[in-house]
JSON list of C-alpha atoms in Angstrom, two decimals:
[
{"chain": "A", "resi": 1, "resn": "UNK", "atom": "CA", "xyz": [100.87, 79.41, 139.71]},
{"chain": "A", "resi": 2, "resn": "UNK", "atom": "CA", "xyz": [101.05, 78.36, 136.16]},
{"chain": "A", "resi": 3, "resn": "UNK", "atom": "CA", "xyz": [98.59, 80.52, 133.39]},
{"chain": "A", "resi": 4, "resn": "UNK", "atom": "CA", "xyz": [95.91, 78.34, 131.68]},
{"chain": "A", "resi": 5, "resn": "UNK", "atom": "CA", "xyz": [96.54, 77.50, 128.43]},
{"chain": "A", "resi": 6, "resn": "UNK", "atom": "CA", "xyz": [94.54, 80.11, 125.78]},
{"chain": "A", "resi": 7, "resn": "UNK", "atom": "CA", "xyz": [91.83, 78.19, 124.49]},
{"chain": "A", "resi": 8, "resn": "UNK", "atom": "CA", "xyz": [91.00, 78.25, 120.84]},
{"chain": "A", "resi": 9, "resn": "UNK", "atom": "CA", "xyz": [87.29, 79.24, 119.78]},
{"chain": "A", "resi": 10, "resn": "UNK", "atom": "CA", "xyz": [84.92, 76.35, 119.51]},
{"chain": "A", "resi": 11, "resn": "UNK", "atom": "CA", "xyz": [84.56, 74.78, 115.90]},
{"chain": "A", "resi": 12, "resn": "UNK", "atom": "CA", "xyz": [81.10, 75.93, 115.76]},
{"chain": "A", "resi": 13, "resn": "UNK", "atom": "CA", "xyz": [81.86, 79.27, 117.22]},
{"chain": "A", "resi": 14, "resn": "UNK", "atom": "CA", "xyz": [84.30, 79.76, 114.51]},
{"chain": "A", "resi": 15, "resn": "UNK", "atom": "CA", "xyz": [81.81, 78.31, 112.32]},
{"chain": "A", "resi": 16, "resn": "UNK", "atom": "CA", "xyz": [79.14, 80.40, 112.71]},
{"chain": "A", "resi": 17, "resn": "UNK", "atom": "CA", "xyz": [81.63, 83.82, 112.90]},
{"chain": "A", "resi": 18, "resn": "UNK", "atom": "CA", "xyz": [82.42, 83.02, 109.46]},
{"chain": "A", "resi": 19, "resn": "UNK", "atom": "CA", "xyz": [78.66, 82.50, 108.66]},
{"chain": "A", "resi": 20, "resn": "UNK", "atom": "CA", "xyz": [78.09, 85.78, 109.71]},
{"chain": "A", "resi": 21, "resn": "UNK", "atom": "CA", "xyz": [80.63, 87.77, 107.69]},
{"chain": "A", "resi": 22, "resn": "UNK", "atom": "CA", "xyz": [79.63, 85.80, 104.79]},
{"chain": "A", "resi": 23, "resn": "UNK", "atom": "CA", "xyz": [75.74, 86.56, 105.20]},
{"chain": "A", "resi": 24, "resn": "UNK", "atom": "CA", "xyz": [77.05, 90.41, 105.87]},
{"chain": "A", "resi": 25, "resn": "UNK", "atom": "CA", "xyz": [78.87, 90.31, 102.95]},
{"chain": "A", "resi": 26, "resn": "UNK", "atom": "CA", "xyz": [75.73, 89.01, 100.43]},
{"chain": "A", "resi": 27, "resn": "UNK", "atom": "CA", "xyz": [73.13, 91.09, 102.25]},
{"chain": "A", "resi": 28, "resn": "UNK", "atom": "CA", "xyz": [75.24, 94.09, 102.01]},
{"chain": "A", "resi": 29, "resn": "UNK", "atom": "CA", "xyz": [75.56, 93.54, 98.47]},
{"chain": "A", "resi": 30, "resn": "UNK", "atom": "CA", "xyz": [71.91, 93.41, 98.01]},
{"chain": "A", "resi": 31, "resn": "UNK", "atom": "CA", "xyz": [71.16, 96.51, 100.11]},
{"chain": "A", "resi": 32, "resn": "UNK", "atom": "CA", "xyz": [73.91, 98.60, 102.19]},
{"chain": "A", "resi": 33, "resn": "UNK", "atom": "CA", "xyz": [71.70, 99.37, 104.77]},
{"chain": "A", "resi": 34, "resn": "UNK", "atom": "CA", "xyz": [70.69, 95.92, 105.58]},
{"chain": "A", "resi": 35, "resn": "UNK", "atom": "CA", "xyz": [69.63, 95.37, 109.01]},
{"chain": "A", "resi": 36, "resn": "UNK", "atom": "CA", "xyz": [71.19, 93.19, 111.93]},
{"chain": "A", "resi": 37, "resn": "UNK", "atom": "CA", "xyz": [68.40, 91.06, 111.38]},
{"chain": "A", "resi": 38, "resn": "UNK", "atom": "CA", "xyz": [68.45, 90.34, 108.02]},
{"chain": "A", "resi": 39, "resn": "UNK", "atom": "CA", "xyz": [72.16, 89.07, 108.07]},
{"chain": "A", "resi": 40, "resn": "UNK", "atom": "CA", "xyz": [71.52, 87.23, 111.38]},
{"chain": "A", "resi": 41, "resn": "UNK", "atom": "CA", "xyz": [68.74, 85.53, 109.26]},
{"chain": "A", "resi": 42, "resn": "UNK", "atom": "CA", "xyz": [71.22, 85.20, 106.13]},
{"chain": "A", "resi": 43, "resn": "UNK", "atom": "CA", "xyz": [73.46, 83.36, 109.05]},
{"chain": "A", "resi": 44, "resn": "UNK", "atom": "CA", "xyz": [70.94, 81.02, 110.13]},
{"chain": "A", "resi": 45, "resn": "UNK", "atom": "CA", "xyz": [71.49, 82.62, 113.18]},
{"chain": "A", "resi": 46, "resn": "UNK", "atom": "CA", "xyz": [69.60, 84.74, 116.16]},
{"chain": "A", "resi": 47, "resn": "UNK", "atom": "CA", "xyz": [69.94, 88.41, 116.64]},
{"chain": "A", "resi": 48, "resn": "UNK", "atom": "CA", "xyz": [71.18, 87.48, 119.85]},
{"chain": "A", "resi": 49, "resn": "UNK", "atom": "CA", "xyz": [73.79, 84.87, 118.15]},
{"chain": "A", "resi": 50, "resn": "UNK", "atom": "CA", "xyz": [75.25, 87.61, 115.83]},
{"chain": "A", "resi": 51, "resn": "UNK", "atom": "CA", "xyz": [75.53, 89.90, 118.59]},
{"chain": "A", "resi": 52, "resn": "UNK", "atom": "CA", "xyz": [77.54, 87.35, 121.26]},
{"chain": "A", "resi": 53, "resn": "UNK", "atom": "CA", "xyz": [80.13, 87.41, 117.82]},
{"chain": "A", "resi": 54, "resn": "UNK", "atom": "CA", "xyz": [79.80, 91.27, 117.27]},
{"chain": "A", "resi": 55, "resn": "UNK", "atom": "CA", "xyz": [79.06, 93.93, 119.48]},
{"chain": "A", "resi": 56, "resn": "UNK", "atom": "CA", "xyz": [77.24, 96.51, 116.75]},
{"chain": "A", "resi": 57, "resn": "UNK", "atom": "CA", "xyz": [76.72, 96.61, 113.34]},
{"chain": "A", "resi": 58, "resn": "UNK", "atom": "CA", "xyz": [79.56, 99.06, 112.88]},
{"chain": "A", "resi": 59, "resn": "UNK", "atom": "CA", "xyz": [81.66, 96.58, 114.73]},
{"chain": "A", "resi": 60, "resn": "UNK", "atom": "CA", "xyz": [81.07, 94.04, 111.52]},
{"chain": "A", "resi": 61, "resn": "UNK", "atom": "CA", "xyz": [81.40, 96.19, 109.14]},
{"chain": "A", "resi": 62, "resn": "UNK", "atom": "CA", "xyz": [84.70, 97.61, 110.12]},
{"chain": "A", "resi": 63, "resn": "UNK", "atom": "CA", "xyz": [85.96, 93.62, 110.35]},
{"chain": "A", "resi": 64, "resn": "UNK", "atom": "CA", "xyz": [84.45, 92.99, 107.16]},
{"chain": "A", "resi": 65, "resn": "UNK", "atom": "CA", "xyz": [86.39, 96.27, 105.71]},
{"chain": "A", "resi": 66, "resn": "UNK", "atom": "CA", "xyz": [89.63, 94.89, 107.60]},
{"chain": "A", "resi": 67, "resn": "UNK", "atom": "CA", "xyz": [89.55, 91.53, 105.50]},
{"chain": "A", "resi": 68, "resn": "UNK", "atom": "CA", "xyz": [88.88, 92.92, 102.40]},
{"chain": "A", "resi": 69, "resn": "UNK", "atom": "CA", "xyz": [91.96, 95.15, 102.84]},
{"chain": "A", "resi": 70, "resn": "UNK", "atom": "CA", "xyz": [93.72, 92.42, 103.94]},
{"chain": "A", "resi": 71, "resn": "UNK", "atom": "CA", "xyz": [93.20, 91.01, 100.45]},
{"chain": "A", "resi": 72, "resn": "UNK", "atom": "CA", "xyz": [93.76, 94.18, 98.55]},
{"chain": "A", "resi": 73, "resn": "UNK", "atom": "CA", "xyz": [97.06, 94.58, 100.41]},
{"chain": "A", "resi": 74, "resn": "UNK", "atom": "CA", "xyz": [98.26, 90.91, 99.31]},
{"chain": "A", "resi": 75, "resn": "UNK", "atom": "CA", "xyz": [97.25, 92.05, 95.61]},
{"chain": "A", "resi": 76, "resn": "UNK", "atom": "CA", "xyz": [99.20, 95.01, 95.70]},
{"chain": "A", "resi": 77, "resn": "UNK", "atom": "CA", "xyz": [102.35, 93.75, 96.92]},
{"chain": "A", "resi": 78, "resn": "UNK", "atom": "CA", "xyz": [102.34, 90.80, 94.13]},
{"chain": "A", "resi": 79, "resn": "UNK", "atom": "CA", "xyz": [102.34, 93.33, 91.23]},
{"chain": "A", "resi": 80, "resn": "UNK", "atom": "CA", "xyz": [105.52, 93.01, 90.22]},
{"chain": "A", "resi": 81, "resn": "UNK", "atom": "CA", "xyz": [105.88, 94.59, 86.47]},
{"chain": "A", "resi": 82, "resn": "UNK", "atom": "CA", "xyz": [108.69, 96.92, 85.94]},
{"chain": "A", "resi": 83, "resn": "UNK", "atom": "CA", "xyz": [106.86, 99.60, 83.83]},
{"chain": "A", "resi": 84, "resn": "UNK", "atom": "CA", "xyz": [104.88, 101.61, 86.41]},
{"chain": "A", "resi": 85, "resn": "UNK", "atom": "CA", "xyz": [102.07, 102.26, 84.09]},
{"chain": "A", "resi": 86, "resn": "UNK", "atom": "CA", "xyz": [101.24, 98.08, 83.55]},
{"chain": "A", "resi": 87, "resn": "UNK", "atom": "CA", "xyz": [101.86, 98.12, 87.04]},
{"chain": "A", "resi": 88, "resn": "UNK", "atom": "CA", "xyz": [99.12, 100.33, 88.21]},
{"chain": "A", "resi": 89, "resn": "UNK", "atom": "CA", "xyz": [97.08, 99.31, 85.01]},
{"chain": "A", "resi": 90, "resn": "UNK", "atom": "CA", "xyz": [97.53, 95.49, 86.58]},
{"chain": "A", "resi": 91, "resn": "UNK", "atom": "CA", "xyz": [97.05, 96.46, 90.19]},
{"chain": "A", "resi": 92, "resn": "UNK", "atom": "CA", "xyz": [93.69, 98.53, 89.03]},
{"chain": "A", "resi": 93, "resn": "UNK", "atom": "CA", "xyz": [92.45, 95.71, 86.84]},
{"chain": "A", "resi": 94, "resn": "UNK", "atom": "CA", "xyz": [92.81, 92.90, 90.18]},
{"chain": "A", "resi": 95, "resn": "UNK", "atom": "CA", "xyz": [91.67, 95.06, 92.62]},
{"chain": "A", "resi": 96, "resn": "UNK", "atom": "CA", "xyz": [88.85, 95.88, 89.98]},
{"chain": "A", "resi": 97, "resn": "UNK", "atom": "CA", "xyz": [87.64, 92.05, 89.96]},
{"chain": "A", "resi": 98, "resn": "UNK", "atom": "CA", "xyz": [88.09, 91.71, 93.56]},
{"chain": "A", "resi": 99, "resn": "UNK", "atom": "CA", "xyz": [85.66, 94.43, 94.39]},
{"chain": "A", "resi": 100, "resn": "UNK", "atom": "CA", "xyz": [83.54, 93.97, 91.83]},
{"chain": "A", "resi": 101, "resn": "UNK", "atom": "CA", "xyz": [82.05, 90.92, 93.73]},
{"chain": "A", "resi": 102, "resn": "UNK", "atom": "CA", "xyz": [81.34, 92.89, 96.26]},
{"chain": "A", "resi": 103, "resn": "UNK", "atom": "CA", "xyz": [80.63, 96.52, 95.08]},
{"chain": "A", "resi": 104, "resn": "UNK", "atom": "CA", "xyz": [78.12, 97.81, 97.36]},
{"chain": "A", "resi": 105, "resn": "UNK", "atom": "CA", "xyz": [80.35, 96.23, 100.55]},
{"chain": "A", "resi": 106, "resn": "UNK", "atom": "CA", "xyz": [83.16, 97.94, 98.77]},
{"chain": "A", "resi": 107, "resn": "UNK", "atom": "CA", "xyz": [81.35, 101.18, 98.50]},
{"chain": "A", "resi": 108, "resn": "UNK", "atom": "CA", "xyz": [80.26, 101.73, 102.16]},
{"chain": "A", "resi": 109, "resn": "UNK", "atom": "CA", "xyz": [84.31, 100.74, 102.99]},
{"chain": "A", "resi": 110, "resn": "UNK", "atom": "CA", "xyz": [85.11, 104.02, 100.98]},
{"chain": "A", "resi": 111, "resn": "UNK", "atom": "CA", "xyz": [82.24, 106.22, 102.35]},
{"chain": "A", "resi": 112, "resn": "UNK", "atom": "CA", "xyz": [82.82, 108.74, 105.16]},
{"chain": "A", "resi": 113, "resn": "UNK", "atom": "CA", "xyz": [81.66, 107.19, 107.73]},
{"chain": "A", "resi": 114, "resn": "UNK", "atom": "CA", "xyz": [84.46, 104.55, 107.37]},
{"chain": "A", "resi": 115, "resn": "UNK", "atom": "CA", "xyz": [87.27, 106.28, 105.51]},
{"chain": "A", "resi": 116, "resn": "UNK", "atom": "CA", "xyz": [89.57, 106.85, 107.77]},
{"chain": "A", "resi": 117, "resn": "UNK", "atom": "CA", "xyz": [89.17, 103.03, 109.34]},
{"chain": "A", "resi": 118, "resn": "UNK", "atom": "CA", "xyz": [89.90, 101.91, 105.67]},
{"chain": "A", "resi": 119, "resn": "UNK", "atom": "CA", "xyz": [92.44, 104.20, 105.03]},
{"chain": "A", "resi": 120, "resn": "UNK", "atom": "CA", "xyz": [94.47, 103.12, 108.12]},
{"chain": "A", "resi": 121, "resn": "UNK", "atom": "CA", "xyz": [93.84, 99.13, 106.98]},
{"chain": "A", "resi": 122, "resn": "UNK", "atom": "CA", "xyz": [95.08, 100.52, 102.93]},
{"chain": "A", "resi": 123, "resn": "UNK", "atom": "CA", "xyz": [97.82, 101.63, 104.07]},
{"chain": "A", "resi": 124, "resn": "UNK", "atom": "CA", "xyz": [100.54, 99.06, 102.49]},
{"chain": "A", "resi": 125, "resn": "UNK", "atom": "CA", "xyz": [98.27, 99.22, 99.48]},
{"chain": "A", "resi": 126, "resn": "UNK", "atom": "CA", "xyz": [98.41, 103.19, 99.21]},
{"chain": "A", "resi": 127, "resn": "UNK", "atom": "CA", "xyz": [102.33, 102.84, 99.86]},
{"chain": "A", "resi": 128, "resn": "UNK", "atom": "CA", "xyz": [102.49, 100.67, 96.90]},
{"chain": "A", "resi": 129, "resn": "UNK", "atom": "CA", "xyz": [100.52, 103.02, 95.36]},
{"chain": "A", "resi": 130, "resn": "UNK", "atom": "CA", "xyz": [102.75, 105.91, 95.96]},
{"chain": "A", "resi": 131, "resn": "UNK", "atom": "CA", "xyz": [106.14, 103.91, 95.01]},
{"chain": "A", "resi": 132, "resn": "UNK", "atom": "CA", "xyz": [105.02, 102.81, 91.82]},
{"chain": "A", "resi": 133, "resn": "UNK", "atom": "CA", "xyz": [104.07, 106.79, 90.69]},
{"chain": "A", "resi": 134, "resn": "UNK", "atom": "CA", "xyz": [107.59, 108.08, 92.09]},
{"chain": "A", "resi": 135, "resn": "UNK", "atom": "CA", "xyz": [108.96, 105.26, 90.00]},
{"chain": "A", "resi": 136, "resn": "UNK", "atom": "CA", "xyz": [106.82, 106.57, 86.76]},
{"chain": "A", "resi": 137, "resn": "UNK", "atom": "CA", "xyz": [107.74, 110.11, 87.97]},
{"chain": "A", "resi": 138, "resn": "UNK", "atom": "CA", "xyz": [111.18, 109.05, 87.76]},
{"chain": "A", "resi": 139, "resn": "UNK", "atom": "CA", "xyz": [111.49, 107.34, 84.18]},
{"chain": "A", "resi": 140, "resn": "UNK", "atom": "CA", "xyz": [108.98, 109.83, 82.53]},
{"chain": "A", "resi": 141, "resn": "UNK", "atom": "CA", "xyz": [106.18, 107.89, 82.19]},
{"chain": "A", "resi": 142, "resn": "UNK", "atom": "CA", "xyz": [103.73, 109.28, 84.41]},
{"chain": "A", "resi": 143, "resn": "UNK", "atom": "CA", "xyz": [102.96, 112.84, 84.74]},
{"chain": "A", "resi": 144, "resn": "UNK", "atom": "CA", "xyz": [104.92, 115.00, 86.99]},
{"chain": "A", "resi": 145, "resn": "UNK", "atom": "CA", "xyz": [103.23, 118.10, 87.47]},
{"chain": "A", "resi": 146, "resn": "UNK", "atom": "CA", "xyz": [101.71, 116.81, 91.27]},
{"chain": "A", "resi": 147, "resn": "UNK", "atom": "CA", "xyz": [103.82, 115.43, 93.52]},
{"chain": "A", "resi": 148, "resn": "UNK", "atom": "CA", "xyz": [103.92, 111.91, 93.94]},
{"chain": "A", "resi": 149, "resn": "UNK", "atom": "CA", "xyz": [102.07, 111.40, 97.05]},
{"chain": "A", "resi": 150, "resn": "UNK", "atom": "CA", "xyz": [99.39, 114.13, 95.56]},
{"chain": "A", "resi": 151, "resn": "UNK", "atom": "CA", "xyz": [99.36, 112.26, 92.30]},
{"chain": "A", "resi": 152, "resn": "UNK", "atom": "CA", "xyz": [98.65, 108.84, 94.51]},
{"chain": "A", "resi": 153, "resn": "UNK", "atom": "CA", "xyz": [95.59, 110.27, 95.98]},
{"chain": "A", "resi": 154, "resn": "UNK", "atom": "CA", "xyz": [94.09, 111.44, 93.18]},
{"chain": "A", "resi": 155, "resn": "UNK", "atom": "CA", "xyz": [94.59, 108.27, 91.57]},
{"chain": "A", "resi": 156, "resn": "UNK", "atom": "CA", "xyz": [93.10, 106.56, 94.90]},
{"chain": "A", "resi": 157, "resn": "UNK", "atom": "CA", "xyz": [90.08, 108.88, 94.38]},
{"chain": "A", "resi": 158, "resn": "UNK", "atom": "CA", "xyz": [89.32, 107.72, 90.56]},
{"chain": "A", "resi": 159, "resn": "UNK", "atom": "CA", "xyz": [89.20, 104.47, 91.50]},
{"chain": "A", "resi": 160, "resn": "UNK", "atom": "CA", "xyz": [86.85, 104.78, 94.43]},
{"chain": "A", "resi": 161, "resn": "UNK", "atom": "CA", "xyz": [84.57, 107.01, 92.06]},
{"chain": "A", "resi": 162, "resn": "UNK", "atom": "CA", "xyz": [84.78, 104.06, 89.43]},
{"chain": "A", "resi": 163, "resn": "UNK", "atom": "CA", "xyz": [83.93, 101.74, 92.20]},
{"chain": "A", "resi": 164, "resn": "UNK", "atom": "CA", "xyz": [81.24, 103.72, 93.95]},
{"chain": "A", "resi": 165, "resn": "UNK", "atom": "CA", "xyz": [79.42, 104.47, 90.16]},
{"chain": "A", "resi": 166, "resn": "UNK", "atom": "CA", "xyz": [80.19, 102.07, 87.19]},
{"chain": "A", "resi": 167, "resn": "UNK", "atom": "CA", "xyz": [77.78, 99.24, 87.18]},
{"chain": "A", "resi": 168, "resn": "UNK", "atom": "CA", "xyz": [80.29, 96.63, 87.99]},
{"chain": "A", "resi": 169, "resn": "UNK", "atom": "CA", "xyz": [77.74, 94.04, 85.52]},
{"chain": "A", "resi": 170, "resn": "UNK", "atom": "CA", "xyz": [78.87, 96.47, 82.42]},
{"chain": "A", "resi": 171, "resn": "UNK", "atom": "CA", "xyz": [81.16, 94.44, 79.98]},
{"chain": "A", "resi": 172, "resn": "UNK", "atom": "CA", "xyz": [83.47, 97.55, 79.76]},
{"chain": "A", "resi": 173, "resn": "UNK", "atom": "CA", "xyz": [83.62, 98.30, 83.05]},
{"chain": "A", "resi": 174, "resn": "UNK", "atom": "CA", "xyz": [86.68, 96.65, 83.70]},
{"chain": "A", "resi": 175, "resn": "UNK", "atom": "CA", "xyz": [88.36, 98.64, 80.53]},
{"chain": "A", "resi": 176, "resn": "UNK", "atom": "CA", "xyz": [86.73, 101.62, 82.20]},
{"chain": "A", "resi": 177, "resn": "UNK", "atom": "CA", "xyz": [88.19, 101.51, 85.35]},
{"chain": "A", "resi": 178, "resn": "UNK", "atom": "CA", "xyz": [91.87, 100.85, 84.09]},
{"chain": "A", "resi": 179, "resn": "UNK", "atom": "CA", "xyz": [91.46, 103.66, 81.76]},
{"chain": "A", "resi": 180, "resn": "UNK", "atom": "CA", "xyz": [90.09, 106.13, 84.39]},
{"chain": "A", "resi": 181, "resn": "UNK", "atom": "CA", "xyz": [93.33, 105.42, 86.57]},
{"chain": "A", "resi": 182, "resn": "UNK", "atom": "CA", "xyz": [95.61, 105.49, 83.47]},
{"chain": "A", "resi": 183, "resn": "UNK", "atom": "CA", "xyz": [94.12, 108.56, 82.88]},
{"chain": "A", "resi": 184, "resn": "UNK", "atom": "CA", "xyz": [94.78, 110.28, 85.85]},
{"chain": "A", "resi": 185, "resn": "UNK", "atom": "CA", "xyz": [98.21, 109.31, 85.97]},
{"chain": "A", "resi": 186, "resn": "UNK", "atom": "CA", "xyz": [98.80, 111.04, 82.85]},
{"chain": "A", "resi": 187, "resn": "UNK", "atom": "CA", "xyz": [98.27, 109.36, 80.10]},
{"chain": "A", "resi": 188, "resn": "UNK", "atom": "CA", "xyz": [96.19, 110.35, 77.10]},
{"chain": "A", "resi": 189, "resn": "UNK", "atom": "CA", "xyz": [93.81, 107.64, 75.51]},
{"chain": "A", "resi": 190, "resn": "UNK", "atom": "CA", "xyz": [95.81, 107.43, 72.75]},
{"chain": "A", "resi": 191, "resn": "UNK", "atom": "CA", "xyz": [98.38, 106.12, 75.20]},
{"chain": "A", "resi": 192, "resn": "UNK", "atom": "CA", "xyz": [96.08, 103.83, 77.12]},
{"chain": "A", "resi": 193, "resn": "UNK", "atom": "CA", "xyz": [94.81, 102.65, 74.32]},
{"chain": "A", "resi": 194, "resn": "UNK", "atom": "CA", "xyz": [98.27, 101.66, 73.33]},
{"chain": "A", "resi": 195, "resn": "UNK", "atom": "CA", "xyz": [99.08, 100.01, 76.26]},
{"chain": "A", "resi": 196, "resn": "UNK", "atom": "CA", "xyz": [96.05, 98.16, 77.00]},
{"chain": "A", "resi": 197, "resn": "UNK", "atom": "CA", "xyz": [96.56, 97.03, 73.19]},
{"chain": "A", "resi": 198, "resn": "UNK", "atom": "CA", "xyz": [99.88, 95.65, 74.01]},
{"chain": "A", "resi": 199, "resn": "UNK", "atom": "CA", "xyz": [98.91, 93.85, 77.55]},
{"chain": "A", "resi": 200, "resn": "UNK", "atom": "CA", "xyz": [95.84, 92.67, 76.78]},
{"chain": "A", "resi": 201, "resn": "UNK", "atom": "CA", "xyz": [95.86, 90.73, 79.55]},
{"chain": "A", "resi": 202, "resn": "UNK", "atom": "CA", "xyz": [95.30, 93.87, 82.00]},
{"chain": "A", "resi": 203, "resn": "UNK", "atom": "CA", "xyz": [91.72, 93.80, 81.15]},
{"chain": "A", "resi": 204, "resn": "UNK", "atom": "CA", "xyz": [90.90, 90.38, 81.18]},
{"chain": "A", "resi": 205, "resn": "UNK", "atom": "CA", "xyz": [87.62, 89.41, 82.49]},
{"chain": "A", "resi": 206, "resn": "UNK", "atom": "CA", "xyz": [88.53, 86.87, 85.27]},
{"chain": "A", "resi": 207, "resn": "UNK", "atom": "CA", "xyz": [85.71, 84.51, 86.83]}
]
């Protein structure tokens, strides 16, 4: 007895899944406690409609945290600078515009309710994270007084802070938020100021 082919999900199934992450995504950004029915609406879509795609609102939020890690994880394996301070000045700075799109999404992805789903889906980001301070660790450049993994962390934490509080409209937040993690790492401002000064291009406002 031969198995039946898998069948792939109707176009219009597929069409309106998407519809639905991208309606929880806007809506979420608006208000993070938006209802089931308000992104349904957003969708175009029945209550009933959203919920034949996803079984609880928790359900959709972890898949929209899973995709945005997904792209965070991509970002942080193309840095690819050789000083570990541009690196995780770079790495800051993308991640920075990425979320900054979707801040308040972003936010409840870091809150405690989720953490430890997001955490688990960060995790080749936070190893990237950790290499690139063991590499600063090693040549001098980053402070050494925490261990690396420590030291990874903390820098982890700024950046949620930064995410979770700067008004991601402010024309310095970008700045801000590379300085914050620079900061941490063990730089002074002198230094950061330096840097920045010299890669410019690390805080860049993208579109």
């Amino acid at each position: 007895m031969t198995t039946p082919p898998v069948r792939a999900p109707r176009r219009d199934a597929r069409a309106n899944r998407e519809s639905i992450l991208s309606a929880a995504t806007t809506a979420l950004s608006v208000d993070p406690h938006a209802s089931i029915d308000t992104i349904a609406r957003g969708a175009g879509l029945s209550r009933r409609a959203l919920y034949g795609h996803f079984e609880d609102r928790d359900t959709l939020v972890r898949e929209l945290i899973a995709n945005g890690a997904s792209r965070f994880n991509d970002i942080a394996l193309r840095i690819d600078d050789t000083d570990p301070r541009v690196a995780l000045g770079r790495l800051t700075a993308m991640l920075w515009n990425e979320a900054a799109h979707v801040q308040v999404a972003a936010s409840i992805a870091l809150d405690e309710q989720h953490v430890s789903s997001t955490a688990e889906a960060l995790a080749p980001l936070r190893r990237r994270v950790v290499d690139l301070v063991r590499e600063g660790q090693a040549a001098g450049s980053l402070r050494n007084d925490v261990p690396a993994v420590t030291l990874a962390r903390l820098i982890e934490e700024t950046a949620r802070t930064v995410i979770t509080r700067m008004d991601a409209a402010s024309p310095d937040a970008l700045s801000l938020a590379v300085r914050a993690v620079l900061s941490i790492s063990g730089l002074s401002w002198r230094e950061a100021q330096a840097l920045l000064a010299a890669h410019p291009d690390l805080v860049a406002t993208q579109s």
